[in-house]
Amino acid sequence: MKQNCTERGRRIVECGMDIAAGSAICRGDKNYMGNAYMSLPIAITVEGANIMTRSFQIIGQGLTRCHPHMSDLLKALQLPPSEEKHGVKIFVKQFHKIVGHGITNFFGSVSRGVGATFSSATRSKTAYKNGDELLAYHEKQLLRLAANFALTADLCFTLGGRLKFEELLMGRLADALGAIYLGYATLHHYDRRRGIEGLEALTEHAMLRLEREAQEALYAASENFPGPLGPVASTVMKMGCFPLGGLTRPYSDPSDTLTKEVSRLLTTPSEIRDMFQEGIYSAPDGAVHQMTDLINALPICVEADKVATSLRREKREPTAEETNLIAKADALRDALIQVDVFEHATAEEAQPGYVRPALQGTEERFANLDKTVFREAA
């Protein structure tokens, strides 16, 4: 979760930097993005750098620890020679369980894949507006993806110790696992906060993207399965995860219509915005705080935009109240786009003839420079 959340957080902050543009790189109290951007590398690198977590730890260490029978099999191999007969019995028993577990996962992946594909093909694009149907549908899709992942994890054991050197494969499987996990977290959040207007559209948008990510990560893994048994494992994986070929890859990115609906909910006063603002610090009245000022200015600016649109459409003069509203919105916009201005960083820099330390002695160095070499080169 740390790797997934910090990587997605990095992309969110980078998008915020794009929106804030130049004001996001001008240091000062008015810059509400700069500190978040500069602190991101801390989250990315501490407690195990994300590049190592994704390409090694999640799958390389988690695969044997999370398998229901592999741990007992490994313990049997570590028994002392005096318990060899007992160890062999345990090994054979656990090996049979592992094979049976793999066969069960294969057929479970096939059956759930076909069933989930059928439900995707027959689903209306507006079905998400019914909360119960939204939950039931996406739970079914996550069960299918979890079954696909379980089969893929079993096939990874064919690589033996080489698995820990296959960073590309482990990275793709980590992406798939992360998307599935976040999908369940998203549905849990929706179930807890049901009743918020617009939450269905937001949940649908998030789930479609996560399901698409998991599907494509698993498909890329099936296309590039490494090792001597790679072609065999790749074929088994495709048969188990995508038994009908492209038909069993039903997930696609959200439609433009749904994306625009989510965008509207996030950029206008709504219950969705109120939900996201719950964890944001709000300064008391009268205090200068850029984020609080932005939040407070949004309803006024949105209402002023509606009035301006109405005036253009109806080709009429504004009323006194509308004039005041537009003027207030313009004043707020002008104040919010300003950046911090510093006359001089120190008193020393304000003195006449001040030269930055990096430039001191530049004139002397140029005067003593042998210009013959430069003339010959020219």
GROMACS .gro file of C-alpha atoms in nm:
model
  378
    1MET     CA    1   0.000   0.000   0.000
    2LYS     CA    2   0.285   0.238   0.076
    3GLN     CA    3   0.429   0.193  -0.271
    4ASN     CA    4   0.095   0.231  -0.447
    5CYS     CA    5  -0.027   0.529  -0.247
    6THR     CA    6   0.297   0.724  -0.267
    7GLU     CA    7   0.333   0.664  -0.643
    8ARG     CA    8  -0.024   0.776  -0.707
    9GLY     CA    9   0.031   1.069  -0.471
   10ARG     CA   10   0.335   1.168  -0.676
   11ARG     CA   11   0.127   1.178  -0.995
   12ILE     CA   12  -0.148   1.379  -0.824
   13VAL     CA   13   0.097   1.642  -0.700
   14GLU     CA   14   0.263   1.660  -1.042
   15CYS     CA   15  -0.078   1.726  -1.200
   16GLY     CA   16  -0.136   1.993  -0.937
   17MET     CA   17   0.194   2.154  -1.035
   18ASP     CA   18   0.077   2.161  -1.397
   19ILE     CA   19  -0.244   2.339  -1.296
   20ALA     CA   20  -0.076   2.588  -1.063
   21ALA     CA   21   0.188   2.652  -1.332
   22GLY     CA   22   0.448   2.918  -1.250
   23SER     CA   23   0.304   2.998  -0.908
   24ALA     CA   24   0.393   2.644  -0.798
   25ILE     CA   25   0.767   2.712  -0.832
   26CYS     CA   26   0.772   3.056  -0.665
   27ARG     CA   27   0.864   2.987  -0.303
   28GLY     CA   28   0.671   3.162  -0.030
   29ASP     CA   29   0.359   3.146   0.184
   30LYS     CA   30   0.131   3.168  -0.120
   31ASN     CA   31   0.279   2.854  -0.275
   32TYR     CA   32   0.057   2.569  -0.155
   33MET     CA   33   0.215   2.308  -0.386
   34GLY     CA   34   0.590   2.356  -0.348
   35ASN     CA   35   0.638   2.192  -0.009
   36ALA     CA   36   0.427   1.891  -0.107
   37TYR     CA   37   0.628   1.851  -0.427
   38MET     CA   38   0.962   1.873  -0.247
   39SER     CA   39   0.860   1.632   0.029
   40LEU     CA   40   0.744   1.359  -0.211
   41PRO     CA   41   1.092   1.203  -0.251
   42ILE     CA   42   1.090   1.138   0.124
   43ALA     CA   43   0.777   0.922   0.097
   44ILE     CA   44   0.908   0.757  -0.219
   45THR     CA   45   1.245   0.654  -0.076
   46VAL     CA   46   1.208   0.583   0.298
   47GLU     CA   47   1.110   0.244   0.444
   48GLY     CA   48   1.232   0.075   0.126
   49ALA     CA   49   1.255   0.270  -0.197
   50ASN     CA   50   0.950   0.223  -0.417
   51ILE     CA   51   1.154   0.088  -0.707
   52MET     CA   52   1.279  -0.195  -0.483
   53THR     CA   53   0.940  -0.249  -0.319
   54ARG     CA   54   0.764  -0.284  -0.654
   55SER     CA   55   1.021  -0.495  -0.837
   56PHE     CA   56   1.131  -0.720  -0.553
   57GLN     CA   57   0.966  -0.711  -0.212
   58ILE     CA   58   0.592  -0.731  -0.284
   59ILE     CA   59   0.608  -1.049  -0.493
   60GLY     CA   60   0.959  -1.178  -0.427
   61GLN     CA   61   0.904  -1.193  -0.052
   62GLY     CA   62   0.526  -1.207  -0.034
   63LEU     CA   63   0.473  -1.503  -0.267
   64THR     CA   64   0.605  -1.775  -0.038
   65ARG     CA   65   0.480  -1.608   0.280
   66CYS     CA   66   0.121  -1.579   0.160
   67HIS     CA   67   0.082  -1.918  -0.010
   68PRO     CA   68  -0.132  -2.152   0.208
   69HIS     CA   69   0.102  -2.453   0.170
   70MET     CA   70   0.446  -2.331   0.061
   71SER     CA   71   0.561  -2.234   0.411
   72ASP     CA   72   0.499  -2.586   0.547
   73LEU     CA   73   0.680  -2.738   0.249
   74LEU     CA   74   0.987  -2.521   0.309
   75LYS     CA   75   0.984  -2.608   0.679
   76ALA     CA   76   0.987  -2.978   0.586
   77LEU     CA   77   1.303  -2.921   0.381
   78GLN     CA   78   1.473  -2.762   0.681
   79LEU     CA   79   1.413  -3.050   0.924
   80PRO     CA   80   1.729  -3.219   1.061
   81PRO     CA   81   1.847  -3.555   0.915
   82SER     CA   82   1.711  -3.738   1.219
   83GLU     CA   83   1.357  -3.642   1.109
   84GLU     CA   84   1.411  -3.715   0.741
   85LYS     CA   85   1.127  -3.969   0.707
   86HIS     CA   86   0.881  -3.737   0.878
   87GLY     CA   87   1.004  -3.451   0.658
   88VAL     CA   88   0.951  -3.652   0.339
   89LYS     CA   89   0.592  -3.730   0.439
   90ILE     CA   90   0.522  -3.363   0.508
   91PHE     CA   91   0.689  -3.261   0.181
   92VAL     CA   92   0.486  -3.505  -0.030
   93LYS     CA   93   0.164  -3.406   0.146
   94GLN     CA   94   0.224  -3.034   0.098
   95PHE     CA   95   0.339  -3.084  -0.262
   96HIS     CA   96   0.012  -3.259  -0.345
   97LYS     CA   97  -0.176  -2.974  -0.179
   98ILE     CA   98   0.017  -2.719  -0.385
   99VAL     CA   99  -0.065  -2.901  -0.709
  100GLY     CA  100  -0.431  -2.931  -0.609
  101HIS     CA  101  -0.437  -2.565  -0.512
  102GLY     CA  102  -0.296  -2.470  -0.853
  103ILE     CA  103  -0.552  -2.680  -1.042
  104THR     CA  104  -0.834  -2.529  -0.835
  105ASN     CA  105  -0.703  -2.180  -0.908
  106PHE     CA  106  -0.685  -2.254  -1.281
  107PHE     CA  107  -1.047  -2.363  -1.313
  108GLY     CA  108  -1.162  -2.092  -1.074
  109SER     CA  109  -0.986  -1.832  -1.288
  110VAL     CA  110  -1.146  -1.966  -1.607
  111SER     CA  111  -1.500  -1.982  -1.466
  112ARG     CA  112  -1.484  -1.640  -1.304
  113GLY     CA  113  -1.324  -1.491  -1.613
  114VAL     CA  114  -1.606  -1.609  -1.839
  115GLY     CA  115  -1.874  -1.506  -1.589
  116ALA     CA  116  -1.725  -1.160  -1.532
  117THR     CA  117  -1.688  -1.107  -1.906
  118PHE     CA  118  -2.055  -1.186  -1.962
  119SER     CA  119  -2.165  -0.946  -1.687
  120SER     CA  120  -1.943  -0.673  -1.835
  121ALA     CA  121  -2.082  -0.723  -2.185
  122THR     CA  122  -2.444  -0.700  -2.070
  123ARG     CA  123  -2.399  -0.406  -1.831
  124SER     CA  124  -2.545  -0.065  -1.905
  125LYS     CA  125  -2.312   0.237  -1.892
  126THR     CA  126  -2.547   0.403  -1.644
  127ALA     CA  127  -2.587   0.098  -1.417
  128TYR     CA  128  -2.349   0.254  -1.164
  129LYS     CA  129  -2.620   0.500  -1.058
  130ASN     CA  130  -2.777   0.215  -0.859
  131GLY     CA  131  -2.551   0.173  -0.557
  132ASP     CA  132  -2.634  -0.192  -0.492
  133GLU     CA  133  -2.567  -0.287  -0.854
  134LEU     CA  134  -2.245  -0.086  -0.847
  135LEU     CA  135  -2.114  -0.284  -0.549
  136ALA     CA  136  -2.229  -0.623  -0.678
  137TYR     CA  137  -2.079  -0.573  -1.023
  138HIS     CA  138  -1.738  -0.451  -0.914
  139GLU     CA  139  -1.707  -0.711  -0.637
  140LYS     CA  140  -1.757  -0.975  -0.906
  141GLN     CA  141  -1.489  -0.817  -1.125
  142LEU     CA  142  -1.242  -0.801  -0.836
  143LEU     CA  143  -1.308  -1.167  -0.755
  144ARG     CA  144  -1.226  -1.250  -1.115
  145LEU     CA  145  -0.904  -1.046  -1.108
  146ALA     CA  146  -0.805  -1.197  -0.773
  147ALA     CA  147  -0.853  -1.546  -0.921
  148ASN     CA  148  -0.638  -1.446  -1.221
  149PHE     CA  149  -0.369  -1.320  -0.988
  150ALA     CA  150  -0.377  -1.638  -0.776
  151LEU     CA  151  -0.321  -1.851  -1.087
  152THR     CA  152  -0.035  -1.628  -1.199
  153ALA     CA  153   0.125  -1.648  -0.854
  154ASP     CA  154   0.116  -2.030  -0.870
  155LEU     CA  155   0.284  -2.023  -1.211
  156CYS     CA  156   0.561  -1.802  -1.071
  157PHE     CA  157   0.680  -2.098  -0.863
  158THR     CA  158   0.800  -2.261  -1.186
  159LEU     CA  159   1.079  -2.001  -1.187
  160GLY     CA  160   1.221  -2.116  -0.853
  161GLY     CA  161   1.495  -1.889  -0.721
  162ARG     CA  162   1.515  -1.710  -1.054
  163LEU     CA  163   1.192  -1.528  -0.969
  164LYS     CA  164   1.380  -1.276  -0.756
  165PHE     CA  165   1.584  -1.174  -1.059
  166GLU     CA  166   1.279  -1.118  -1.281
  167GLU     CA  167   1.208  -0.760  -1.178
  168LEU     CA  168   0.985  -0.683  -1.477
  169LEU     CA  169   0.752  -0.973  -1.401
  170MET     CA  170   0.739  -0.894  -1.030
  171GLY     CA  171   0.674  -0.527  -1.104
  172ARG     CA  172   0.375  -0.610  -1.324
  173LEU     CA  173   0.231  -0.848  -1.066
  174ALA     CA  174   0.282  -0.585  -0.794
  175ASP     CA  175   0.086  -0.338  -1.009
  176ALA     CA  176  -0.196  -0.589  -1.050
  177LEU     CA  177  -0.206  -0.673  -0.678
  178GLY     CA  178  -0.202  -0.306  -0.583
  179ALA     CA  179  -0.488  -0.224  -0.819
  180ILE     CA  180  -0.698  -0.514  -0.683
  181TYR     CA  181  -0.629  -0.412  -0.323
  182LEU     CA  182  -0.715  -0.048  -0.390
  183GLY     CA  183  -1.030  -0.164  -0.568
  184TYR     CA  184  -1.153  -0.339  -0.254
  185ALA     CA  185  -1.060  -0.032  -0.048
  186THR     CA  186  -1.259   0.189  -0.286
  187LEU     CA  187  -1.570  -0.029  -0.256
  188HIS     CA  188  -1.532  -0.035   0.123
  189HIS     CA  189  -1.512   0.345   0.128
  190TYR     CA  190  -1.821   0.371  -0.092
  191ASP     CA  191  -2.017   0.134   0.130
  192ARG     CA  192  -1.926   0.341   0.438
  193ARG     CA  193  -2.006   0.679   0.282
  194ARG     CA  194  -2.312   0.592   0.075
  195GLY     CA  195  -2.558   0.876   0.047
  196ILE     CA  196  -2.309   1.140  -0.068
  197GLU     CA  197  -2.443   1.281  -0.393
  198GLY     CA  198  -2.214   1.196  -0.683
  199LEU     CA  199  -2.016   0.927  -0.501
  200GLU     CA  200  -2.146   0.660  -0.740
  201ALA     CA  201  -1.991   0.834  -1.041
  202LEU     CA  202  -1.662   0.886  -0.860
  203THR     CA  203  -1.648   0.523  -0.746
  204GLU     CA  204  -1.734   0.394  -1.093
  205HIS     CA  205  -1.458   0.606  -1.247
  206ALA     CA  206  -1.200   0.485  -0.995
  207MET     CA  207  -1.302   0.119  -1.028
  208LEU     CA  208  -1.290   0.121  -1.407
  209ARG     CA  209  -0.937   0.258  -1.401
  210LEU     CA  210  -0.819   0.011  -1.135
  211GLU     CA  211  -0.970  -0.289  -1.314
  212ARG     CA  212  -0.810  -0.178  -1.639
  213GLU     CA  213  -0.471  -0.142  -1.466
  214ALA     CA  214  -0.492  -0.489  -1.312
  215GLN     CA  215  -0.607  -0.648  -1.638
  216GLU     CA  216  -0.329  -0.492  -1.847
  217ALA     CA  217  -0.061  -0.576  -1.591
  218LEU     CA  218  -0.167  -0.943  -1.591
  219TYR     CA  219  -0.187  -0.950  -1.970
  220ALA     CA  220   0.162  -0.800  -2.002
  221ALA     CA  221   0.289  -1.066  -1.760
  222SER     CA  222   0.132  -1.343  -1.970
  223GLU     CA  223   0.296  -1.202  -2.284
  224ASN     CA  224   0.642  -1.191  -2.126
  225PHE     CA  225   0.659  -1.484  -1.886
  226PRO     CA  226   1.031  -1.566  -1.846
  227GLY     CA  227   1.227  -1.881  -1.776
  228PRO     CA  228   1.284  -2.214  -1.952
  229LEU     CA  229   0.917  -2.301  -1.897
  230GLY     CA  230   0.810  -1.950  -1.993
  231PRO     CA  231   0.623  -2.046  -2.313
  232VAL     CA  232   0.432  -2.320  -2.128
  233ALA     CA  233   0.353  -2.097  -1.829
  234SER     CA  234   0.250  -1.816  -2.064
  235THR     CA  235   0.008  -2.044  -2.248
  236VAL     CA  236  -0.142  -2.177  -1.924
  237MET     CA  237  -0.177  -1.824  -1.790
  238LYS     CA  238  -0.353  -1.700  -2.104
  239MET     CA  239  -0.586  -2.000  -2.099
  240GLY     CA  240  -0.667  -1.941  -1.733
  241CYS     CA  241  -0.685  -1.561  -1.725
  242PHE     CA  242  -0.810  -1.489  -2.077
  243PRO     CA  243  -0.977  -1.811  -2.196
  244LEU     CA  244  -1.166  -1.638  -2.478
  245GLY     CA  245  -0.878  -1.416  -2.584
  246GLY     CA  246  -0.966  -1.051  -2.628
  247LEU     CA  247  -1.326  -1.116  -2.527
  248THR     CA  248  -1.208  -1.189  -2.173
  249ARG     CA  249  -1.023  -0.856  -2.155
  250PRO     CA  250  -1.340  -0.647  -2.112
  251TYR     CA  251  -1.210  -0.361  -1.901
  252SER     CA  252  -1.150  -0.022  -2.059
  253ASP     CA  253  -1.084   0.330  -1.937
  254PRO     CA  254  -1.379   0.543  -1.822
  255SER     CA  255  -1.576   0.713  -2.098
  256ASP     CA  256  -1.536   1.085  -2.163
  257THR     CA  257  -1.893   1.138  -2.042
  258LEU     CA  258  -1.817   0.983  -1.704
  259THR     CA  259  -1.485   1.168  -1.680
  260LYS     CA  260  -1.658   1.501  -1.745
  261GLU     CA  261  -1.918   1.421  -1.479
  262VAL     CA  262  -1.645   1.349  -1.222
  263SER     CA  263  -1.460   1.664  -1.327
  264ARG     CA  264  -1.773   1.871  -1.274
  265LEU     CA  265  -1.821   1.725  -0.926
  266LEU     CA  266  -1.464   1.806  -0.830
  267THR     CA  267  -1.451   2.160  -0.971
  268THR     CA  268  -1.785   2.294  -0.850
  269PRO     CA  269  -1.938   2.313  -0.501
  270SER     CA  270  -2.069   1.962  -0.428
  271GLU     CA  271  -2.094   1.701  -0.156
  272ILE     CA  272  -1.797   1.526  -0.317
  273ARG     CA  273  -1.580   1.834  -0.264
  274ASP     CA  274  -1.703   1.860   0.094
  275MET     CA  275  -1.597   1.499   0.149
  276PHE     CA  276  -1.245   1.562   0.018
  277GLN     CA  277  -1.215   1.884   0.218
  278GLU     CA  278  -1.271   1.700   0.547
  279GLY     CA  279  -0.901   1.630   0.588
  280ILE     CA  280  -0.774   1.970   0.472
  281TYR     CA  281  -0.666   2.229   0.726
  282SER     CA  282  -0.887   2.538   0.728
  283ALA     CA  283  -0.742   2.858   0.872
  284PRO     CA  284  -0.956   3.075   1.101
  285ASP     CA  285  -1.126   3.384   0.962
  286GLY     CA  286  -0.885   3.667   0.895
  287ALA     CA  287  -0.576   3.448   0.871
  288VAL     CA  288  -0.380   3.446   0.546
  289HIS     CA  289  -0.378   3.090   0.415
  290GLN     CA  290  -0.372   3.026   0.041
  291MET     CA  291  -0.546   2.688   0.046
  292THR     CA  292  -0.827   2.815   0.268
  293ASP     CA  293  -0.866   3.123   0.049
  294LEU     CA  294  -0.890   2.904  -0.263
  295ILE     CA  295  -1.158   2.685  -0.107
  296ASN     CA  296  -1.360   2.984   0.011
  297ALA     CA  297  -1.332   3.161  -0.326
  298LEU     CA  298  -1.456   2.868  -0.534
  299PRO     CA  299  -1.835   2.910  -0.477
  300ILE     CA  300  -1.814   3.283  -0.550
  301CYS     CA  301  -1.612   3.237  -0.870
  302VAL     CA  302  -1.835   2.955  -0.996
  303GLU     CA  303  -2.147   3.163  -0.936
  304ALA     CA  304  -1.988   3.464  -1.108
  305ASP     CA  305  -1.901   3.248  -1.411
  306LYS     CA  306  -2.264   3.138  -1.434
  307VAL     CA  307  -2.377   3.502  -1.426
  308ALA     CA  308  -2.123   3.602  -1.692
  309THR     CA  309  -2.236   3.315  -1.915
  310SER     CA  310  -2.598   3.420  -1.869
  311LEU     CA  311  -2.516   3.782  -1.961
  312ARG     CA  312  -2.341   3.676  -2.281
  313ARG     CA  313  -2.619   3.441  -2.380
  314GLU     CA  314  -2.903   3.682  -2.305
  315LYS     CA  315  -2.712   3.992  -2.427
  316ARG     CA  316  -2.824   4.211  -2.138
  317GLU     CA  317  -2.672   4.443  -1.882
  318PRO     CA  318  -2.600   4.305  -1.533
  319THR     CA  319  -2.799   4.408  -1.230
  320ALA     CA  320  -2.628   4.586  -0.943
  321GLU     CA  321  -2.610   4.261  -0.747
  322GLU     CA  322  -2.459   4.075  -1.044
  323THR     CA  323  -2.207   4.355  -1.098
  324ASN     CA  324  -2.093   4.331  -0.736
  325LEU     CA  325  -2.066   3.951  -0.760
  326ILE     CA  326  -1.851   3.965  -1.076
  327ALA     CA  327  -1.632   4.239  -0.928
  328LYS     CA  328  -1.582   4.036  -0.610
  329ALA     CA  329  -1.489   3.726  -0.809
  330ASP     CA  330  -1.241   3.925  -1.021
  331ALA     CA  331  -1.082   4.069  -0.707
  332LEU     CA  332  -1.051   3.722  -0.555
  333ARG     CA  333  -0.897   3.579  -0.872
  334ASP     CA  334  -0.648   3.865  -0.888
  335ALA     CA  335  -0.547   3.811  -0.525
  336LEU     CA  336  -0.518   3.434  -0.559
  337ILE     CA  337  -0.293   3.434  -0.865
  338GLN     CA  338  -0.037   3.662  -0.701
  339VAL     CA  339   0.293   3.513  -0.588
  340ASP     CA  340   0.519   3.619  -0.303
  341VAL     CA  341   0.753   3.907  -0.384
  342PHE     CA  342   1.076   3.959  -0.192
  343GLU     CA  343   1.255   4.292  -0.231
  344HIS     CA  344   1.587   4.164  -0.098
  345ALA     CA  345   1.675   3.840   0.070
  346THR     CA  346   1.922   4.009   0.310
  347ALA     CA  347   2.031   4.357   0.407
  348GLU     CA  348   2.372   4.289   0.250
  349GLU     CA  349   2.217   4.228  -0.092
  350ALA     CA  350   2.048   4.568  -0.072
  351GLN     CA  351   2.381   4.751  -0.059
  352PRO     CA  352   2.502   4.924  -0.379
  353GLY     CA  353   2.761   4.725  -0.570
  354TYR     CA  354   2.665   4.390  -0.416
  355VAL     CA  355   2.802   4.094  -0.612
  356ARG     CA  356   2.682   3.738  -0.562
  357PRO     CA  357   2.954   3.510  -0.417
  358ALA     CA  358   2.947   3.286  -0.723
  359LEU     CA  359   3.032   3.584  -0.946
  360GLN     CA  360   3.305   3.739  -0.733
  361GLY     CA  361   3.636   3.759  -0.918
  362THR     CA  362   3.473   3.703  -1.257
  363GLU     CA  363   3.611   4.022  -1.410
  364GLU     CA  364   3.966   3.941  -1.296
  365ARG     CA  365   3.945   3.588  -1.436
  366PHE     CA  366   3.825   3.716  -1.773
  367ALA     CA  367   4.100   3.979  -1.779
  368ASN     CA  368   4.370   3.715  -1.721
  369LEU     CA  369   4.221   3.469  -1.969
  370ASP     CA  370   4.432   3.381  -2.273
  371LYS     CA  371   4.199   3.471  -2.558
  372THR     CA  372   4.431   3.335  -2.829
  373VAL     CA  373   4.285   2.985  -2.803
  374PHE     CA  374   3.934   3.117  -2.853
  375ARG     CA  375   4.036   3.326  -3.155
  376GLU     CA  376   4.201   3.025  -3.319
  377ALA     CA  377   3.896   2.810  -3.253
  378ALA     CA  378   3.671   3.076  -3.403
   0.00000   0.00000   0.00000
